[in-house]
C-alpha positions as semicolon CSV with decimal commas, in nm:
position;residue;x (nm);y (nm);z (nm)
1;X;0,000;0,000;0,000
2;X;0,124;0,356;-0,058
3;X;0,063;0,450;0,305
4;X;0,260;0,270;0,579
5;X;0,154;0,454;0,893
6;X;0,195;0,162;1,132
7;X;0,533;0,081;0,984
8;X;0,647;0,441;1,020
9;X;0,535;0,448;1,383
10;X;0,742;0,138;1,445
11;X;1,044;0,283;1,266
12;X;1,045;0,588;1,495
13;X;1,093;0,357;1,791
14;X;1,357;0,135;1,631
15;X;1,718;0,185;1,746
16;X;1,847;0,204;1,388
17;X;1,894;0,476;1,132
18;X;1,623;0,551;0,879
19;X;1,686;0,365;0,551
20;X;1,737;0,549;0,224
21;X;1,476;0,534;-0,053
22;X;1,630;0,230;-0,222
23;X;1,650;0,034;0,102
24;X;1,292;0,131;0,183
25;X;1,163;0,002;-0,151
26;X;1,358;-0,322;-0,112
27;X;1,214;-0,368;0,237
28;X;0,860;-0,315;0,110
29;X;0,914;-0,571;-0,167
30;X;1,046;-0,817;0,090
31;X;0,742;-0,747;0,305
32;X;0,507;-0,813;0,012
33;X;0,671;-1,152;-0,052
34;X;0,657;-1,242;0,318
35;X;0,288;-1,155;0,343
36;X;0,197;-1,351;0,030
37;X;0,383;-1,663;0,144
38;X;0,258;-1,628;0,501
39;X;-0,100;-1,590;0,377
40;X;-0,057;-1,900;0,160
41;X;0,067;-2,100;0,458
42;X;-0,227;-1,973;0,665
43;X;-0,472;-2,076;0,391
44;X;-0,323;-2,426;0,374
45;X;-0,334;-2,445;0,751
46;X;-0,704;-2,357;0,751
47;X;-0,775;-2,655;0,528
48;X;-0,565;-2,886;0,748
49;X;-0,730;-2,764;1,068
50;X;-1,077;-2,798;0,919
51;X;-0,995;-3,158;0,826
52;X;-0,860;-3,231;1,175
53;X;-1,164;-3,087;1,350
54;X;-1,407;-3,260;1,116
55;X;-1,237;-3,598;1,100
56;X;-1,109;-3,640;1,456
57;X;-1,350;-3,416;1,647
58;X;-1,067;-3,197;1,778
59;X;-1,189;-2,901;1,980
60;X;-1,071;-2,564;1,840
61;X;-0,936;-2,451;2,178
62;X;-0,735;-2,773;2,217
63;X;-0,584;-2,711;1,876
64;X;-0,496;-2,351;1,967
65;X;-0,327;-2,463;2,290
66;X;-0,119;-2,724;2,109
67;X;-0,012;-2,488;1,831
68;X;0,081;-2,204;2,062
69;X;0,270;-2,408;2,323
70;X;0,475;-2,587;2,056
71;X;0,528;-2,311;1,798
72;X;0,652;-2,071;2,070
73;X;0,968;-2,279;2,114
74;X;1,039;-2,262;1,742
75;X;1,020;-1,883;1,757
76;X;1,236;-1,865;2,070
77;X;1,493;-2,106;1,922
78;X;1,513;-1,890;1,611
79;X;1,561;-1,584;1,833
80;X;1,833;-1,756;2,037
81;X;2,021;-1,855;1,721
82;X;2,123;-1,495;1,645
83;X;2,330;-1,276;1,881
84;X;2,119;-0,968;1,806
85;X;1,796;-1,155;1,875
86;X;1,936;-1,299;2,198
87;X;2,017;-0,948;2,313
88;X;1,666;-0,832;2,221
89;X;1,515;-1,123;2,413
90;X;1,712;-1,029;2,725
91;X;1,622;-0,662;2,688
92;X;1,248;-0,714;2,647
93;X;1,234;-0,939;2,954
94;X;1,404;-0,668;3,161
95;X;1,198;-0,382;3,020
96;X;0,860;-0,326;3,185
97;X;0,719;-0,149;2,882
98;X;0,842;-0,430;2,660
99;X;0,668;-0,691;2,874
100;X;0,344;-0,493;2,853
101;X;0,375;-0,472;2,474
102;X;0,436;-0,846;2,445
103;X;0,132;-0,913;2,665
104;X;-0,079;-0,689;2,441
105;X;0,034;-0,880;2,132
106;X;-0,025;-1,214;2,308
107;X;-0,382;-1,131;2,405
108;X;-0,488;-0,880;2,140
109;X;-0,328;-1,041;1,833
110;X;-0,212;-1,400;1,879
111;X;-0,472;-1,551;2,113
112;X;-0,749;-1,335;1,971
113;X;-0,684;-1,431;1,608
114;X;-0,617;-1,800;1,671
115;X;-0,928;-1,862;1,880
116;X;-1,158;-1,640;1,674
117;X;-1,068;-1,795;1,339
118;X;-1,094;-2,157;1,449
119;X;-1,418;-2,094;1,639
120;X;-1,564;-1,917;1,334
121;X;-1,466;-2,216;1,117
122;X;-1,617;-2,456;1,371
123;X;-1,949;-2,271;1,403
124;X;-1,992;-2,191;1,032
125;X;-1,747;-2,306;0,764
126;X;-1,397;-2,217;0,651
127;X;-1,547;-2,022;0,357
128;X;-1,773;-1,810;0,574
129;X;-1,498;-1,753;0,830
130;X;-1,271;-1,628;0,551
131;X;-1,534;-1,381;0,433
132;X;-1,588;-1,247;0,784
133;X;-1,215;-1,228;0,851
134;X;-1,161;-1,017;0,540
135;X;-1,387;-0,749;0,688
136;X;-1,096;-0,667;0,919
137;X;-0,931;-0,489;0,627
138;X;-1,189;-0,211;0,655
139;X;-1,086;-0,162;1,019
140;X;-0,717;-0,150;0,925
141;X;-0,791;0,106;0,655
142;X;-0,986;0,317;0,903
143;X;-0,701;0,296;1,156
144;X;-0,441;0,390;0,895
145;X;-0,641;0,688;0,769
146;X;-0,714;0,815;1,121
147;X;-0,346;0,797;1,217
148;X;-0,246;0,980;0,900
149;X;-0,545;1,218;0,921
150;X;-0,647;1,158;0,562
151;X;-0,900;0,976;0,349
152;X;-0,822;0,653;0,163
153;X;-0,629;0,691;-0,160
154;X;-0,795;0,559;-0,471
155;X;-0,568;0,254;-0,501
156;X;-0,635;0,162;-0,137
157;X;-1,009;0,201;-0,180
158;X;-1,013;0,009;-0,509
159;X;-0,783;-0,262;-0,374
160;X;-1,003;-0,300;-0,067
161;X;-1,316;-0,326;-0,280
162;X;-1,157;-0,585;-0,510
163;X;-1,024;-0,788;-0,217
164;X;-1,360;-0,797;-0,044
165;X;-1,543;-0,880;-0,365
166;X;-1,297;-1,153;-0,462
167;X;-1,299;-1,310;-0,117
168;X;-1,678;-1,303;-0,113
169;X;-1,701;-1,476;-0,452
170;X;-1,448;-1,743;-0,362
171;X;-1,610;-1,820;-0,030
172;X;-1,978;-1,810;-0,130
173;X;-1,992;-1,870;-0,504
174;X;-2,176;-1,539;-0,538
175;X;-2,478;-1,657;-0,341
176;X;-2,549;-1,422;-0,047
177;X;-2,787;-1,681;0,095
178;X;-2,488;-1,888;0,201
179;X;-2,404;-1,627;0,464
180;X;-2,704;-1,716;0,678
181;X;-2,533;-1,776;1,010
182;X;-2,629;-1,907;1,351
183;X;-2,602;-1,644;1,620
184;X;-2,277;-1,792;1,756
185;X;-2,131;-1,805;1,406
186;X;-2,218;-1,440;1,344
187;X;-2,059;-1,333;1,672
188;X;-1,740;-1,532;1,614
189;X;-1,722;-1,410;1,255
190;X;-1,733;-1,046;1,365
191;X;-1,476;-1,118;1,637
192;X;-1,264;-1,281;1,369
193;X;-1,272;-0,960;1,164
194;X;-1,162;-0,750;1,461
195;X;-0,885;-0,997;1,548
196;X;-0,758;-0,986;1,189
197;X;-0,723;-0,608;1,214
198;X;-0,547;-0,639;1,550
199;X;-0,301;-0,889;1,403
200;X;-0,209;-0,637;1,134
201;X;-0,170;-0,342;1,375
202;X;-0,061;-0,442;1,726
203;X;0,269;-0,623;1,652
204;X;0,422;-0,346;1,435
205;X;0,569;-0,132;1,715
206;X;0,710;-0,406;1,945
207;X;0,851;-0,601;1,648
208;X;1,047;-0,296;1,534
209;X;1,200;-0,270;1,883
210;X;1,248;-0,633;1,984
211;X;1,243;-0,836;1,662
212;X;1,005;-1,075;1,490
213;X;1,106;-1,403;1,656
214;X;1,143;-1,255;2,004
215;X;0,797;-1,096;2,004
216;X;0,632;-1,400;1,844
217;X;0,800;-1,651;2,074
218;X;0,711;-1,471;2,395
219;X;0,361;-1,379;2,275
220;X;0,281;-1,737;2,174
221;X;0,418;-1,870;2,504
222;X;0,218;-1,622;2,714
223;X;-0,097;-1,675;2,508
224;X;-0,068;-2,054;2,524
225;X;-0,013;-2,055;2,899
226;X;-0,309;-1,827;2,968
227;X;-0,542;-2,030;2,746
228;X;-0,419;-2,361;2,893
229;X;-0,491;-2,247;3,248
230;X;-0,844;-2,148;3,148
231;X;-0,922;-2,437;2,912
232;X;-0,714;-2,725;3,059
233;X;-0,642;-2,908;2,729
234;X;-0,525;-3,223;2,912
235;X;-0,891;-3,284;2,997
236;X;-0,994;-3,276;2,630
237;X;-0,741;-3,508;2,465
238;X;-0,860;-3,641;2,125
239;X;-0,783;-3,985;1,985
240;X;-0,524;-3,943;1,710
241;X;-0,349;-4,166;1,458
242;X;-0,037;-4,120;1,246
243;X;-0,212;-3,909;0,982
244;X;-0,350;-3,675;1,245
245;X;-0,007;-3,644;1,410
246;X;0,151;-3,553;1,075
247;X;-0,120;-3,295;1,011
248;X;-0,060;-3,144;1,356
249;X;0,314;-3,119;1,287
250;X;0,235;-2,939;0,960
251;X;-0,007;-2,708;1,140
252;X;0,255;-2,615;1,401
253;X;0,566;-2,582;1,182
254;X;0,423;-2,444;0,858
255;X;0,075;-2,319;0,940
256;X;0,165;-2,149;1,268
257;X;0,540;-2,082;1,292
258;X;0,585;-2,022;0,920
259;X;0,269;-1,822;0,858
260;X;0,296;-1,593;1,161
261;X;0,671;-1,533;1,123
262;X;0,634;-1,439;0,757
263;X;0,309;-1,244;0,792
264;X;0,424;-1,035;1,087
265;X;0,759;-0,970;0,920
266;X;0,557;-0,848;0,624
267;X;0,358;-0,619;0,855
268;X;0,686;-0,470;0,978
269;X;0,839;-0,431;0,631
270;X;0,541;-0,339;0,415
271;X;0,301;-0,173;0,662
272;X;-0,030;-0,274;0,814
273;X;-0,264;-0,177;0,531
274;X;-0,064;-0,342;0,255
275;X;-0,023;-0,655;0,470
276;X;-0,397;-0,675;0,537
277;X;-0,481;-0,646;0,168
278;X;-0,217;-0,888;0,043
279;X;-0,312;-1,129;0,320
280;X;-0,619;-1,216;0,114
281;X;-0,389;-1,459;-0,068
282;X;-0,526;-1,693;0,202
283;X;-0,852;-1,777;0,019
284;X;-0,654;-1,857;-0,295
285;X;-0,438;-2,106;-0,105
286;X;-0,738;-2,244;0,078
287;X;-0,931;-2,296;-0,244
288;X;-0,640;-2,463;-0,426
289;X;-0,566;-2,692;-0,132
290;X;-0,933;-2,785;-0,111
291;X;-0,929;-2,881;-0,479
292;X;-0,611;-3,086;-0,446
293;X;-0,701;-3,270;-0,126
294;X;-1,081;-3,279;-0,126
295;X;-1,157;-3,291;-0,500
296;X;-1,351;-2,964;-0,520
297;X;-1,383;-2,816;-0,871
298;X;-1,359;-2,453;-0,979
299;X;-1,661;-2,262;-1,108
300;X;-1,664;-1,950;-1,327
301;X;-1,740;-1,746;-1,015
302;X;-1,430;-1,889;-0,847
303;X;-1,219;-1,777;-1,143
304;X;-1,363;-1,426;-1,118
305;X;-1,271;-1,424;-0,750
306;X;-0,914;-1,524;-0,837
307;X;-0,892;-1,243;-1,094
308;X;-1,020;-0,981;-0,851
309;X;-0,774;-1,076;-0,578
310;X;-0,481;-1,092;-0,821
311;X;-0,581;-0,747;-0,949
312;X;-0,573;-0,625;-0,588
313;X;-0,221;-0,766;-0,549
314;X;-0,110;-0,573;-0,858
315;X;-0,263;-0,249;-0,732
316;X;-0,115;-0,264;-0,383
317;X;0,230;-0,418;-0,453
């Protein structure tokens, strides 16, 4: 996106010099790539999680606990592997403000988004949850414009419209009647939209100060511990086989560690609004993975949805 308000806010708090124009463009391009790959991983993960919950009766909260309490160690190991990240990890643990920021990310971004999305999928469907989640882009746009004290630029407005339209077509086939939701599904869908906006906004500032892996590792650990105390996943153990175990490993390593690390790095590099728009690569990945693994076929409406989202990528990249 042309405007990168959240990214600029984060840069003001970073202990490094401002990059020149060439470095800034290169960073934005890197952020675009990270968001697209992270969104793809998240889309694949949605298909895997939907299969796990439907086939093995896994409770969404149990799945969130497992993913957070295992993926956190991958983030922390990645942080410990680099001297700079180790120093950042030590600093944030000693800094009261840093601990508060990590707690805000843990509750307002990580836990919020994980629980809301899986609950929305469980109460409705992965398609409907994706549509509701995409509404968070409107909240990100509003936040960005308020911070910059301006209205949306035409590319932002057009990209947002195309992304929403494309996501709607992919998820519903163009039939608004498919969005008839139970009350719980409607509530979780709206919560999912808010959590998507929080995930694009909240981590920008602390990640600029403490680093991607440090913030993610601590936030996932804190979020997983809090949810485990409240939910007690050991009392809800599902019966799993080898296929389920392999799917869980994929969900943790690729769908959680990979998607969050890449997406949040993209938020830092490319800005919140651009990340939110490009993050709609998720329905493309979800649709393709559904075709490959579940035998679903494309319709002309699906192809229109693809075209709209790809047009959005061109406009905002």
